[in-house]
XYZ file of C-alpha atoms in Angstrom:
595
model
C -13.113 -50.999 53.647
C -10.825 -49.022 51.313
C -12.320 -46.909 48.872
C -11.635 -47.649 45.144
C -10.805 -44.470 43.017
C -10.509 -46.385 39.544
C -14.505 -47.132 39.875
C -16.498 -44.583 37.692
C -19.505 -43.112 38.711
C -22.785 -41.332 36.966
C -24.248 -38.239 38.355
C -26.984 -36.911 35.691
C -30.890 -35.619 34.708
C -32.370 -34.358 38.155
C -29.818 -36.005 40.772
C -26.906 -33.755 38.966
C -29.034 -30.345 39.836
C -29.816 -31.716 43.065
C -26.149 -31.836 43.739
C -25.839 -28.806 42.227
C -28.251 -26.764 44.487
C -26.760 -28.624 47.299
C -23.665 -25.571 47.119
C -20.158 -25.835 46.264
C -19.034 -27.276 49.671
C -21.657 -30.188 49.582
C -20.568 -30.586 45.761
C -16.881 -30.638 46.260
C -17.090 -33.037 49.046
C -18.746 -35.548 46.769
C -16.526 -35.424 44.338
C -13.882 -35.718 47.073
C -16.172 -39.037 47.547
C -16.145 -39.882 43.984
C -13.163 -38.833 42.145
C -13.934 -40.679 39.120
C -17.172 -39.647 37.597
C -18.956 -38.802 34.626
C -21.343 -35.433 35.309
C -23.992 -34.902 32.784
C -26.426 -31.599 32.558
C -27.084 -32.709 28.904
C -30.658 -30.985 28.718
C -31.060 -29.283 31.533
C -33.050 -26.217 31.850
C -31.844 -24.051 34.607
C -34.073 -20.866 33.161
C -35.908 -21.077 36.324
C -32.140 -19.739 38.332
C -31.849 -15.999 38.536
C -28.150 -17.033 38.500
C -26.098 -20.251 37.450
C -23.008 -20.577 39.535
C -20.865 -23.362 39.832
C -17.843 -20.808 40.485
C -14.884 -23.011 42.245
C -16.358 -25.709 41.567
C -14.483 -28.966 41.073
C -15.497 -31.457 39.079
C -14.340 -35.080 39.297
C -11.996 -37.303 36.521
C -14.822 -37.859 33.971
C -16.558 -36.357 31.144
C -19.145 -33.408 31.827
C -21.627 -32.727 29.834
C -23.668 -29.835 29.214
C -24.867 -30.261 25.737
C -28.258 -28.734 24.781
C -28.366 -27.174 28.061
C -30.645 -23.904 28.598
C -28.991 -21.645 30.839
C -31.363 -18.283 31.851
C -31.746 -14.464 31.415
C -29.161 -14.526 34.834
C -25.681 -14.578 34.591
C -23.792 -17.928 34.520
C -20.638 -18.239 36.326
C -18.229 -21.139 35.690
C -15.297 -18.971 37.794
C -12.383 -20.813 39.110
C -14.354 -24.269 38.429
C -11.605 -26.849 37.640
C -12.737 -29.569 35.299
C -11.144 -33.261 35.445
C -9.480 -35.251 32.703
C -12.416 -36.099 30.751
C -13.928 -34.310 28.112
C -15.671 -31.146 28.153
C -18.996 -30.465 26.070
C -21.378 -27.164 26.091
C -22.440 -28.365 22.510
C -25.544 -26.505 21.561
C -25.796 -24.394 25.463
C -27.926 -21.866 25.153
C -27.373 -18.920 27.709
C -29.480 -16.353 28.355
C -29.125 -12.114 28.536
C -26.661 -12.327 31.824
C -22.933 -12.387 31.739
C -20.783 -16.006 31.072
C -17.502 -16.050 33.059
C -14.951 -18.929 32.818
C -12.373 -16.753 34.503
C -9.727 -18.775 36.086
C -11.393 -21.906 34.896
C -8.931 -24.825 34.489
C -10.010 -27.250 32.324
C -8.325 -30.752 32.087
C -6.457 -33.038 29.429
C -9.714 -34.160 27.321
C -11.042 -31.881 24.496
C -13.719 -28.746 25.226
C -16.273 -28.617 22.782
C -18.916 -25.350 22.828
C -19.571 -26.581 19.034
C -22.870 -24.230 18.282
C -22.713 -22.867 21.495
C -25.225 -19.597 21.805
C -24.450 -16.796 23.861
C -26.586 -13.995 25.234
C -26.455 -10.405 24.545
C -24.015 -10.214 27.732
C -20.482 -10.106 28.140
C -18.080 -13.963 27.505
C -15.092 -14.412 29.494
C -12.520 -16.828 29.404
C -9.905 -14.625 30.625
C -6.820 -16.460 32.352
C -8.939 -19.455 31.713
C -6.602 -23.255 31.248
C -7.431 -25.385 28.622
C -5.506 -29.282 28.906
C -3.955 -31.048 26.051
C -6.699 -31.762 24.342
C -8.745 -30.029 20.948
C -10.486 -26.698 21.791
C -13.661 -26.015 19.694
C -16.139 -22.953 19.372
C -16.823 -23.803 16.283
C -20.444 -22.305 14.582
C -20.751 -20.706 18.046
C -22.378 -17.501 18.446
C -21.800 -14.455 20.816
C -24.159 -11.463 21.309
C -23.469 -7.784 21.549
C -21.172 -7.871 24.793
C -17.394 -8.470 24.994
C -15.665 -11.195 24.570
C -12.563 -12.164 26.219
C -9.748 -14.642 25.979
C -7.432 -12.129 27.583
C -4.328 -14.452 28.973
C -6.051 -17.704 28.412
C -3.502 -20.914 28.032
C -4.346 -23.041 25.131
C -2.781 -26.679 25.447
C -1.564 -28.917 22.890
C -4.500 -29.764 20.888
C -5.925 -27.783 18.143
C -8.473 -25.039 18.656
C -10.876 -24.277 16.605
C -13.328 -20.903 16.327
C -14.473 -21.996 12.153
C -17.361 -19.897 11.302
C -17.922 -18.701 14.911
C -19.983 -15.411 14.624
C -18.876 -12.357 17.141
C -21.410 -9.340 18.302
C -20.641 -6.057 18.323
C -18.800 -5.986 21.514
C -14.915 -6.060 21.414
C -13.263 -9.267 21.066
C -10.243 -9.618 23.203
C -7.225 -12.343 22.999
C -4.708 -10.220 24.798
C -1.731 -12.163 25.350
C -3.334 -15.397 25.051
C -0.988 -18.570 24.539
C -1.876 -21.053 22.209
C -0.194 -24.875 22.035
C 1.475 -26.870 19.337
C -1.248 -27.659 17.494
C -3.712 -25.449 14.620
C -5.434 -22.732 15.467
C -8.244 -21.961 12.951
C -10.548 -18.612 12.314
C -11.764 -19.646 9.241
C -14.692 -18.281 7.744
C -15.211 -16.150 11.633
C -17.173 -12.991 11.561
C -16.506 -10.410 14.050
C -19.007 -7.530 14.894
C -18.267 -4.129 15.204
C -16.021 -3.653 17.863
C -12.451 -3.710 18.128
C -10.695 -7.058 17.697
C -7.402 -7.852 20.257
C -4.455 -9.818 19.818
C -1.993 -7.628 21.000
C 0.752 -10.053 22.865
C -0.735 -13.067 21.574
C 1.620 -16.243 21.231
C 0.934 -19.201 18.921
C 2.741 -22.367 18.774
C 3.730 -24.938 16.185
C 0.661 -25.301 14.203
C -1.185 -23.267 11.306
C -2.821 -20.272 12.129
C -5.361 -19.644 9.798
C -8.185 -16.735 9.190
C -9.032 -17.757 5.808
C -11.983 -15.664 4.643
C -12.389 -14.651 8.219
C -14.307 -10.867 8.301
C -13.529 -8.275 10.801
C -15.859 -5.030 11.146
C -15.533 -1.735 11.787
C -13.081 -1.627 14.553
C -9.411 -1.702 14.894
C -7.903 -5.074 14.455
C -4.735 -5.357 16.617
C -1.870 -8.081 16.426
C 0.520 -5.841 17.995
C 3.335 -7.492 19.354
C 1.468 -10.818 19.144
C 3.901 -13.785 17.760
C 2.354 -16.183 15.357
C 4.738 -19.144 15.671
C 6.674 -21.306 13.433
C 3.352 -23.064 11.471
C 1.537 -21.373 7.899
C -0.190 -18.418 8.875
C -3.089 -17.665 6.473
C -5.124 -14.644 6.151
C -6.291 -15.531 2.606
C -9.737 -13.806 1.295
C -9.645 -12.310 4.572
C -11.624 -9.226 5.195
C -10.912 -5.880 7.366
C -13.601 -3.245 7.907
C -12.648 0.621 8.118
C -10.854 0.611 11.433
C -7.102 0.367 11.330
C -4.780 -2.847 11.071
C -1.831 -3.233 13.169
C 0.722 -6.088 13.059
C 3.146 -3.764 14.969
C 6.664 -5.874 15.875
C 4.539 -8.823 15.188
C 7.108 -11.992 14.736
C 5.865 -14.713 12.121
C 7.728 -17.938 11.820
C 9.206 -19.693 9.693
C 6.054 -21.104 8.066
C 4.379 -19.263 4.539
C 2.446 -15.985 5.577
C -0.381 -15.478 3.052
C -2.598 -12.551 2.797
C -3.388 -13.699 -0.843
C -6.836 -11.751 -1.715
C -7.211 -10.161 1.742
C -8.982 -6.789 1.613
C -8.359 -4.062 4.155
C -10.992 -1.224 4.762
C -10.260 2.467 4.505
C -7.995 2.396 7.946
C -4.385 3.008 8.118
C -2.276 -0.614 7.848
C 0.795 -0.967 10.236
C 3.376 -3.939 9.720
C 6.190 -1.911 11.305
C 9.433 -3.426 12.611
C 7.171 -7.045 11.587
C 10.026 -9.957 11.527
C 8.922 -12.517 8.703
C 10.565 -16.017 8.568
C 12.327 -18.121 5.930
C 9.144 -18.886 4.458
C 7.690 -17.031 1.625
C 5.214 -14.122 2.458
C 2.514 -13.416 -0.223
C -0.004 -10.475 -0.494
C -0.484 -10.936 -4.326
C -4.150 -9.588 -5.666
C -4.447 -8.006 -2.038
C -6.779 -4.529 -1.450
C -5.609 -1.736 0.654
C -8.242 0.907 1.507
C -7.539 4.712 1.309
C -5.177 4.703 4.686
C -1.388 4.321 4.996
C -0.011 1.324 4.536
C 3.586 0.624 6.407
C 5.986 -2.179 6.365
C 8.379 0.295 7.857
C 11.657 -1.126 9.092
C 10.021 -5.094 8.601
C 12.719 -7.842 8.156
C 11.637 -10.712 5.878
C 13.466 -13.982 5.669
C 15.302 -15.857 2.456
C 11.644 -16.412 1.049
C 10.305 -14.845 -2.164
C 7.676 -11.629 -0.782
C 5.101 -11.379 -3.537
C 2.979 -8.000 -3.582
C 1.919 -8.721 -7.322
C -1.346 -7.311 -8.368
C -1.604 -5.729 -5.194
C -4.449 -2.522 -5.116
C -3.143 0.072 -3.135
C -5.220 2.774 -2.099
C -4.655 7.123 -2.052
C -2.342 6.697 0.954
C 1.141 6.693 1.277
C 2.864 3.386 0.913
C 6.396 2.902 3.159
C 8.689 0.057 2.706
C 11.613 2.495 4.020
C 14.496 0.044 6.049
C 13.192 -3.108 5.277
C 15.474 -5.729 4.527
C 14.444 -8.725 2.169
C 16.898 -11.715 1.384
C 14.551 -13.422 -1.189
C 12.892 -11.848 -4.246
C 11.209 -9.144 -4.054
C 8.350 -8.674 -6.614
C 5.889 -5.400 -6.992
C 4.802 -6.479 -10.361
C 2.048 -5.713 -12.024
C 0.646 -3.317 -8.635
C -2.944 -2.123 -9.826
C -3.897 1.515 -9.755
C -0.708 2.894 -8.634
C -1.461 6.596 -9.899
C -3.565 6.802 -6.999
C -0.922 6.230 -4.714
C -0.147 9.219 -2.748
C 3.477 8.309 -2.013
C 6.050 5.448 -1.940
C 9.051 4.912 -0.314
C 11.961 2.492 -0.309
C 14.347 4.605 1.706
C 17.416 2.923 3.615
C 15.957 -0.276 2.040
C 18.053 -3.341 1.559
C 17.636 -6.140 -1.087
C 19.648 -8.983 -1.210
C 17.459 -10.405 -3.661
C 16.107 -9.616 -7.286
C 13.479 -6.799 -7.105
C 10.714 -6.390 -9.796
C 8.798 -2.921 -10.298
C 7.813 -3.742 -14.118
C 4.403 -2.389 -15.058
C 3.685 0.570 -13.367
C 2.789 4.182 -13.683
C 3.080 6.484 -10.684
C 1.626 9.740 -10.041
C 4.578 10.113 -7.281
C 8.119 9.769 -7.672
C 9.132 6.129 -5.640
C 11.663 6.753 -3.246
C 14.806 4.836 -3.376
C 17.410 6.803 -1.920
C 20.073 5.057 0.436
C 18.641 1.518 -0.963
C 21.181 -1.557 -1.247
C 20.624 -3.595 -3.981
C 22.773 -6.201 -4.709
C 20.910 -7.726 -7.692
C 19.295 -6.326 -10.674
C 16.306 -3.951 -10.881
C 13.549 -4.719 -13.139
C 11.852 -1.405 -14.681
C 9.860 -2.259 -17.669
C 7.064 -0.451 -18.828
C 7.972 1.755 -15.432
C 6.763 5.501 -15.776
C 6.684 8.064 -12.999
C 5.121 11.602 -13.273
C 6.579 13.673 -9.913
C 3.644 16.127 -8.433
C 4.172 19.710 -9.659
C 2.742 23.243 -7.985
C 2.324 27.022 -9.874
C 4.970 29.294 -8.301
C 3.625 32.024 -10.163
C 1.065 34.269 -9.993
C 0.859 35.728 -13.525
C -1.766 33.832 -14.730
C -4.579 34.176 -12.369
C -3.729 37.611 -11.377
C -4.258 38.233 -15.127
C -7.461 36.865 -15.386
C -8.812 38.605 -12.579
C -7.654 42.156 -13.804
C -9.106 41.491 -17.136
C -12.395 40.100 -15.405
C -12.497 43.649 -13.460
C -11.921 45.536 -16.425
C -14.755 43.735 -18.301
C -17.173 43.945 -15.349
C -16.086 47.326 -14.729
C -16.427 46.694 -10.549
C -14.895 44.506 -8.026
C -15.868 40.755 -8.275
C -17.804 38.611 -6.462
C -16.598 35.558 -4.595
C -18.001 33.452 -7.535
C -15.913 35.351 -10.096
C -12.922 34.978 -8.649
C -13.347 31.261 -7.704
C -14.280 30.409 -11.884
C -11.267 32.569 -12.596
C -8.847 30.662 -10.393
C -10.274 27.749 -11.558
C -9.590 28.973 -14.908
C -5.896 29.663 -13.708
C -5.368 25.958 -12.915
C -6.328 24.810 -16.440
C -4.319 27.462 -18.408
C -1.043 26.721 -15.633
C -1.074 23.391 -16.748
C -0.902 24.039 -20.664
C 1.406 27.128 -19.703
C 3.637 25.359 -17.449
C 6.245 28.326 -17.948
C 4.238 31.138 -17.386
C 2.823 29.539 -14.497
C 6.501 28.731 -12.792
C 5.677 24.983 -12.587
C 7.954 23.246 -9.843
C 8.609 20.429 -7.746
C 5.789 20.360 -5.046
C 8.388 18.384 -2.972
C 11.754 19.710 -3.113
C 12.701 15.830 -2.181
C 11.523 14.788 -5.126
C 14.765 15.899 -7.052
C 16.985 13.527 -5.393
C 14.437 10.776 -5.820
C 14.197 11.247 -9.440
C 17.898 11.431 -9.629
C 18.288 8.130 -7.876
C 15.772 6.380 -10.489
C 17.792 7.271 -12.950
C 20.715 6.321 -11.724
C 19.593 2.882 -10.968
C 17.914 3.272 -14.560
C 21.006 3.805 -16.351
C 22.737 1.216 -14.036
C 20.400 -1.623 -15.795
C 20.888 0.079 -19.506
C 17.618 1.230 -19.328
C 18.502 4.240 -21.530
C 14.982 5.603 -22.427
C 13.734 5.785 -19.016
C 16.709 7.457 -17.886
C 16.376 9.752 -20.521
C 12.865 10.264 -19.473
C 13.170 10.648 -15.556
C 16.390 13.107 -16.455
C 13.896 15.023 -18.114
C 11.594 15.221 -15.196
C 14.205 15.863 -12.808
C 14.923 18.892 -15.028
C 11.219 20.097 -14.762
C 11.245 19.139 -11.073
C 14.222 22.199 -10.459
C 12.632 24.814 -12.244
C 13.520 27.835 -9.894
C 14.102 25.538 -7.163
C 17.509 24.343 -8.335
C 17.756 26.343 -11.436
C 17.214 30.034 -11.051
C 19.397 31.356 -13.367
C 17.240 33.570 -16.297
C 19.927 32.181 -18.852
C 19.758 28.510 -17.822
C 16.027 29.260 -17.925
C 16.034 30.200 -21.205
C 18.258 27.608 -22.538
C 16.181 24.907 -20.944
C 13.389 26.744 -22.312
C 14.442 26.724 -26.332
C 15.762 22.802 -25.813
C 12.214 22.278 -24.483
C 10.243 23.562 -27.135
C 12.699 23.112 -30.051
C 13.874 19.444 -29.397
C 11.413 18.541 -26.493
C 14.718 17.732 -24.370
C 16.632 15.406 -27.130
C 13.904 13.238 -27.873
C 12.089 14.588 -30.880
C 13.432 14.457 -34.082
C 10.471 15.662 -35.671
C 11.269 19.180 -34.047
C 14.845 20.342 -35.230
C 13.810 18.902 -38.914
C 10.872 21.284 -38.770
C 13.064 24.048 -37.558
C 15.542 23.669 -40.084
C 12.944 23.432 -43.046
C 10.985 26.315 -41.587
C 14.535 28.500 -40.906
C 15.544 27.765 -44.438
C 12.132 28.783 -45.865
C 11.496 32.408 -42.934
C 14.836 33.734 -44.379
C 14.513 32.866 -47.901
C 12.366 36.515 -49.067
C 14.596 38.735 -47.171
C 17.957 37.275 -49.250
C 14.888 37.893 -52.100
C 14.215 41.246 -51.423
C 17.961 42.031 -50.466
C 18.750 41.402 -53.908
C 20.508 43.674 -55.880
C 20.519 42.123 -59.175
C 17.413 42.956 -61.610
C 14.574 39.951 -60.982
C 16.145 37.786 -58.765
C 14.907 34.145 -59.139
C 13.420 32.337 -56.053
C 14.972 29.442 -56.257
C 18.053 31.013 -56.448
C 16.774 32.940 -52.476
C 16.471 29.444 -51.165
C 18.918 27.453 -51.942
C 21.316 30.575 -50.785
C 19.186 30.555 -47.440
C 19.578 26.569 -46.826
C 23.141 26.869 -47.977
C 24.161 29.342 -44.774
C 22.493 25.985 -42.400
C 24.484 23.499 -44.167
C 27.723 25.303 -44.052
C 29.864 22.049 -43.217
C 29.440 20.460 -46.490
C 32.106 21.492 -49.178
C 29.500 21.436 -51.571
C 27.495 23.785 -49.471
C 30.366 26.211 -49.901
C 30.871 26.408 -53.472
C 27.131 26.514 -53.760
C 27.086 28.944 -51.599
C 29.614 31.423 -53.262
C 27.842 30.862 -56.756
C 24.369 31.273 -55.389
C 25.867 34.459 -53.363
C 27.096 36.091 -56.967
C 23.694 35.542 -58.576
C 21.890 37.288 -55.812
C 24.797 40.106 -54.879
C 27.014 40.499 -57.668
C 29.666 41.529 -55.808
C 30.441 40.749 -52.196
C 31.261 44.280 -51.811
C 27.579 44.554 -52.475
C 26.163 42.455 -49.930
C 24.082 44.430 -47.288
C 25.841 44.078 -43.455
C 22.243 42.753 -42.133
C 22.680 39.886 -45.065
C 25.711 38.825 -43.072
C 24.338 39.760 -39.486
C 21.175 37.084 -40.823
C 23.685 34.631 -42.802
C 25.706 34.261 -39.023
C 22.583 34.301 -37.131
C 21.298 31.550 -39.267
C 24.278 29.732 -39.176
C 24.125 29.614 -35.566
C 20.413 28.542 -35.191
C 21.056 25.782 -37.807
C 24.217 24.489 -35.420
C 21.787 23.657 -32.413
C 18.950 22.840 -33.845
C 21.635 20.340 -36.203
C 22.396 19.499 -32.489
C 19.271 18.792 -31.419
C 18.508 16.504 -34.391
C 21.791 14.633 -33.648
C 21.180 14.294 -30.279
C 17.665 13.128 -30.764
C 18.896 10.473 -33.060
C 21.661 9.260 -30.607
C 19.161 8.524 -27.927
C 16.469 7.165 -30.131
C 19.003 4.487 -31.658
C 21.486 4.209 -28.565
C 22.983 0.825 -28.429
C-alpha cells in the first residue's frame, strides 16, 4: 500500500525522548517514515543528560516545539539539525552551564521563536546557522557570560526581532551576517561587557532599529557592515567607553537617526561612511572625550542635522566629506572644549549653518567648496596661543634667588613657573605670545575670508585681529612691524575702540599743555592760553585751528623768533601723534558703523 506523505503525525511528552535516545540514525529514519509531523518537547526536562545532542538531526514538515523545556548543566548541541517547514519554538528553554550550538542549523520557512529564551553561563552559537522566510524572535531572551555568535548566519524574509534581549559579558558576534527584507529590531537590547561585532554585516529592505539599545564597555564595530535601504535608528542609544566604528559602513536610502544617542569616552569612527538620500540626524547627540571622525563620509541630498550636538575634548574631523543637502552645526553645546575641528577639502552643495558657537580652536576650512551661503552668527573663535619667551619666568626665578639668597627648591621653582603662566597671559608681549599651531594662520585667514564673503564685517574684523596675534614672530619678525602692531594694539585695540584715540588725544592735549606753560616767555602766562595752543598743534587741519593757533602762539611767544627749537621739535611731534591716533579714531568709527 502506498504511503501517504500529506498525513500529519504527533510525536510528543515521553515517546518524543524515546525517539530521541533512540540516536540520530533511528531518528532520521522515522522521519524518513513520517515526513509530515508535528515534534513537541514542550516541557521536557532533559537535566538528567550530561549532554543534549540532536546534532544532524532532521526533523520532519511540522512544527517543533520546545517551549518551557529544561535543558542541563551539559552542553546542548542542535549542530547541522535541519528543521522542516513548520514553526520553530524554544519559548521560555532554559539551558543549563554547557555550551548551545546551532552551527550549521537550517531552519525552515515557518517563524523561530526563542521569545524569553534563558541561556547558561556558556558560550551561544548560531554561526552559519539558516533561518527560512519566516519572523525570527529572541525577544526578552537572555544570554550568560559566554560568547555569542551569529557570525555568517542567513536571515530570511521575515522580520527578526532581539527587543529587550539582555547579552552577558562575553562578546557578541554578527560578523557578516545577512539579514532579509523585512525589520530587524534591537530595541531596548543590553549588551554586557564585551565587544559587540557587526563588521560585514548586510541588512535588507526593512528598518533597522537600536532604539535605546545599550552597549558596554567594549568596542562596538559596524565596520564595513551595510545597513540597507530601510530607516536605521539608533535613537537614545547608548555606547559604553570602548570605541565606535562605522568604518565604510553604507546606509541606504532610508532616514539614519542617532537623535539622543550617547557615546562613551572611546574614539568614534564614521570614516569613508556612504549615507543615502535620506536625511541623517544626530541632533542633541553626546560624544565622550575620544575623536570623533566622519572623515571622507559622503551623505546624500538629505538635510544632516548635528544641532545641539555635545562634543567632547577630542578632535572633531569632517575633512573631505561631501554633503548635497543642508548642512546644520547649530547651536553645538560646549564647543570650547573641543580640542580641534576640521572641515578640510570639504564640499557643500548645500546651505551650511555654524551660528552659535564659541571655539577654543580655530575650525578648519581650508580647500572647502561651498556653493551656498555660510551662516556665522554669534560665531567666535579664540586660536590656542604658547609663550615663546622666556623673560618672564626667568625673571621670577632670579629675583626668587636673590630674595632667598640660595638656589631653590623644586617647589620654588614650580610656584614661580606657575606664576609665569599667569603674568604671560596678562603680558602677552613680554611673554612672546604665538600661534601654538603655525596652521592656525591660514585657518583664521580662511574664516575671514568666508566672513567677509557673507558681509559679516565684525567678525572679519575680529578673526583679522587674531590672525594678527596668531603671527607674532612666526610671520612677523620684524622689530618695527612689532612695534607698530604694538602702539595700534594698545592705542586703538586694532581699529575697534574709539574710546582709546579720544583718550589719547584729550590726554596728549592736556601732557603737553605745562611745558608750552613753562616755555613761556611772556610775564604770567595764562593757562588757558597753554591749552588751547597745545590742542591747536592736534587739530592742525581746521582753518580755524590755524588762526587760533598763530594768535594763541603770540600770547605765549611774542615773537616767533622767540619760540624755543624744542617748542617746535614738541609742536611736530604732537602733530604727528595727533595724525594716527586721528587715524585710529577714524578707523574705529568706519568699522563700528560700516554699511
Amino acid at each position: 500500500m502506498a504511503r501517504d506523505d500529506n498525513k500529519k503525525t504527533e510525536l510528543e511528552g515521553q515517546a518524543a525522548i524515546e525517539r530521541w535516545l533512540k540516536g540520530v540514525d533511528a531518528w532520521n529514519k522515522w522521519v524518513e517514515e513520517n515526513p509530515v509531523a508535528d515534534v513537541s518537547f514542550a516541557g521536557a526536562d532533559f537535566s538528567q543528560y550530561n549532554k543534549v545532542s540532536f546534532m544532524d538531526y532532521i526533523f520532519p514538515k511540522g512544527d517543533v516545539r520546545f517551549n518551557n523545556a529544561q535543558f542541563g548543566e551539559g552542553e546542548v548541541d542542535f549542530e547541522g539539525a535541519q528543521f522542516g517547514e513548520g514553526d520553530v519554538r524554544f519559548n521560555n528553554a532554559q539551558f543549563g552551564e554547557g555550551g548551545v550550538s546551532f552551527f550549521k542549523a537550517k531552519f525552515g520557512e515557518g517563524d523561530v521563536s526563542f521569545f524569553k529564551a534563558q541561556f547558561g553561563e556558556g558560550d551561544v552559537s548560531f554561526s552559519n546557522a539558516q533561518f527560512g522566510e519566516g519572523d525570527v524572535s529572541f525577544s526578552n531572551a537572555q544570554f550568560g557570560e559566554g560568547y555569542v555568535r551569529f557570525s555568517n548566519a542567513q536571515f530570511g524574509e521575515g522580520d527578526v526581532s532581539f527587543f529587550n534581549a539582555q547579552f552577558g559579558e562575553g562578546d557578541v558576534s554578527f560578523f557578516t551576517a545577512k539579514f532579509g527584507e523585512g525589520d530587524v529590531s534591537f530595541n531596548n537590547a543590553q549588551f554586557g561587557e564585551g565587544e559587540v561585532d557587526f563588521a560585514g554585516a548586510q541588512f535588507g529592505e526593512g528598518c533597522v532599529s537600536f532604539n535605546n539599545a545599550q552597549f558596554g564597555e567594549g568596542d562596538v564595530s559596524f565596520y564595513y557592515a551595510q545597513l540597507g535601504e530601510g530607516y536605521v535608528n539608533f535613537a537614545t542609544a547608548k555606547f559604553g567607553d570602548g570605541d565606535v566604528s562605522f568604518f565604510k559602513a553604507k546606509f541606504g536610502d532610508g532616514g539614519v537617526n542617532f537623535f539622543k544617542a550617547k557615546f562613551g569616552e572611546g574614539d568614534v569612527d564614521f570614516t569613508d561612511v556612504q549615507f543615502g538620500e535620506g536625511s541623517v540626524n544626530f541632533s542633541r547627540a553626546q560624544f565622550g572625550e575620544g575623536d570623533v571622525n566622519f572623515l571622507g563620509a559622503q551623505f546624500g541630498e538629505g538635510d544632516v542635522n548635528f544641532s545641539n550636538v555635545q562634543f567632547g575634548m577630542g578632535d572633531v574631523s569632517f575633512e573631505s566629506i561631501k554633503l548635497s543637502g543642508q548642512f546644520n552645526f547649530m547651536d553645538v553645546t560646549r564647543t570650547e572644549r573641543i580640542n580641534s575641528l576640521s572641515f578640510k577639502f570639504a564640499t557643500f552643495d548645500g546651505p551650511l549653518c555654524l551660528d552659535n558657537h564659541n571655539f577654543n580652536c580655530v575650525p578648519d576650512f581650508t580647500n572647502t567648496k561651498l556653493s551656498h551661503q555660510l551662516s556665522l552668527s554669534h560665531f567666535t573663535v579664540s586660536n590656542k596661543l604658547t609663550h615663546k619667551g622666556y623673560l618672564i619666568p626667568h625673571s621670577l626665578i632670579i629675583l626668587k634667588k636673590l630674595w632667598f639668597g640660595s638656589e631653590l627648591k623644586h617647589s620654588k621653582i614650580k610656584s614661580s613657573l606657575k606664576l609665569s603662566k599667569k603674568l604671560s597671559k596678562k603680558l602677552p608681549w613680554l611673554s612672546k605670545t604665538t600661534a601654538a599651531d603655525k596652521q592656525d594662520i591660514d585657518r583664521l585667514r580662511r574664516l575671514k575670508e568666508l566672513a567677509e564673503t557673507n558681509k559679516h564685517h565684525k567678525l572679519a574684523l575680529d578673526l583679522h585681529i587674531e590672525e594678527m596675534k596668531s603671527s607674532r614672530w612666526i610671520e612677523t619678525t620684524s622689530k618695527r612691524a612689532l612695534l607698530a602692531e604694538f602702539l595700534f594694539e594698545k592705542f586703538g585695540d586694532y581699529g575697534r575702540s574709539i574710546q582709546r584715540p579720544l583718550l589719547g588725544i584729550t590726554f596728549l592735549g592736556f601732557l603737553c599743555s605745562p611745558i608750552y606753560y613753562y616755555s613761556s616767555s611772556v610775564k604770567n602766562p595764562l593757562w588757558s592760553d597753554a591749552i588751547y595752543y597745545s590742542f591747536s598743534q592736534m587739530l592742525h587741519l581746521i582753518p580755524s585751528s590755524r588762526t587760533g593757533r598763530s594768535e594763541l602762539a603770540k600770547r605765549l611767544f611774542e615773537k616767533a623768533e622767540l619760540i624755543p627749537n624744542h617748542i617746535f621739535l614738541l609742536s611736530w611731534s604732537q602733530s604727528l601723534a595727533s595724525i594716527a591716533l586721528v587715524f585710529l579714531l577714524g578707523l574705529a568709527l568706519r568699522n563700528r558703523f560700516r554699511i
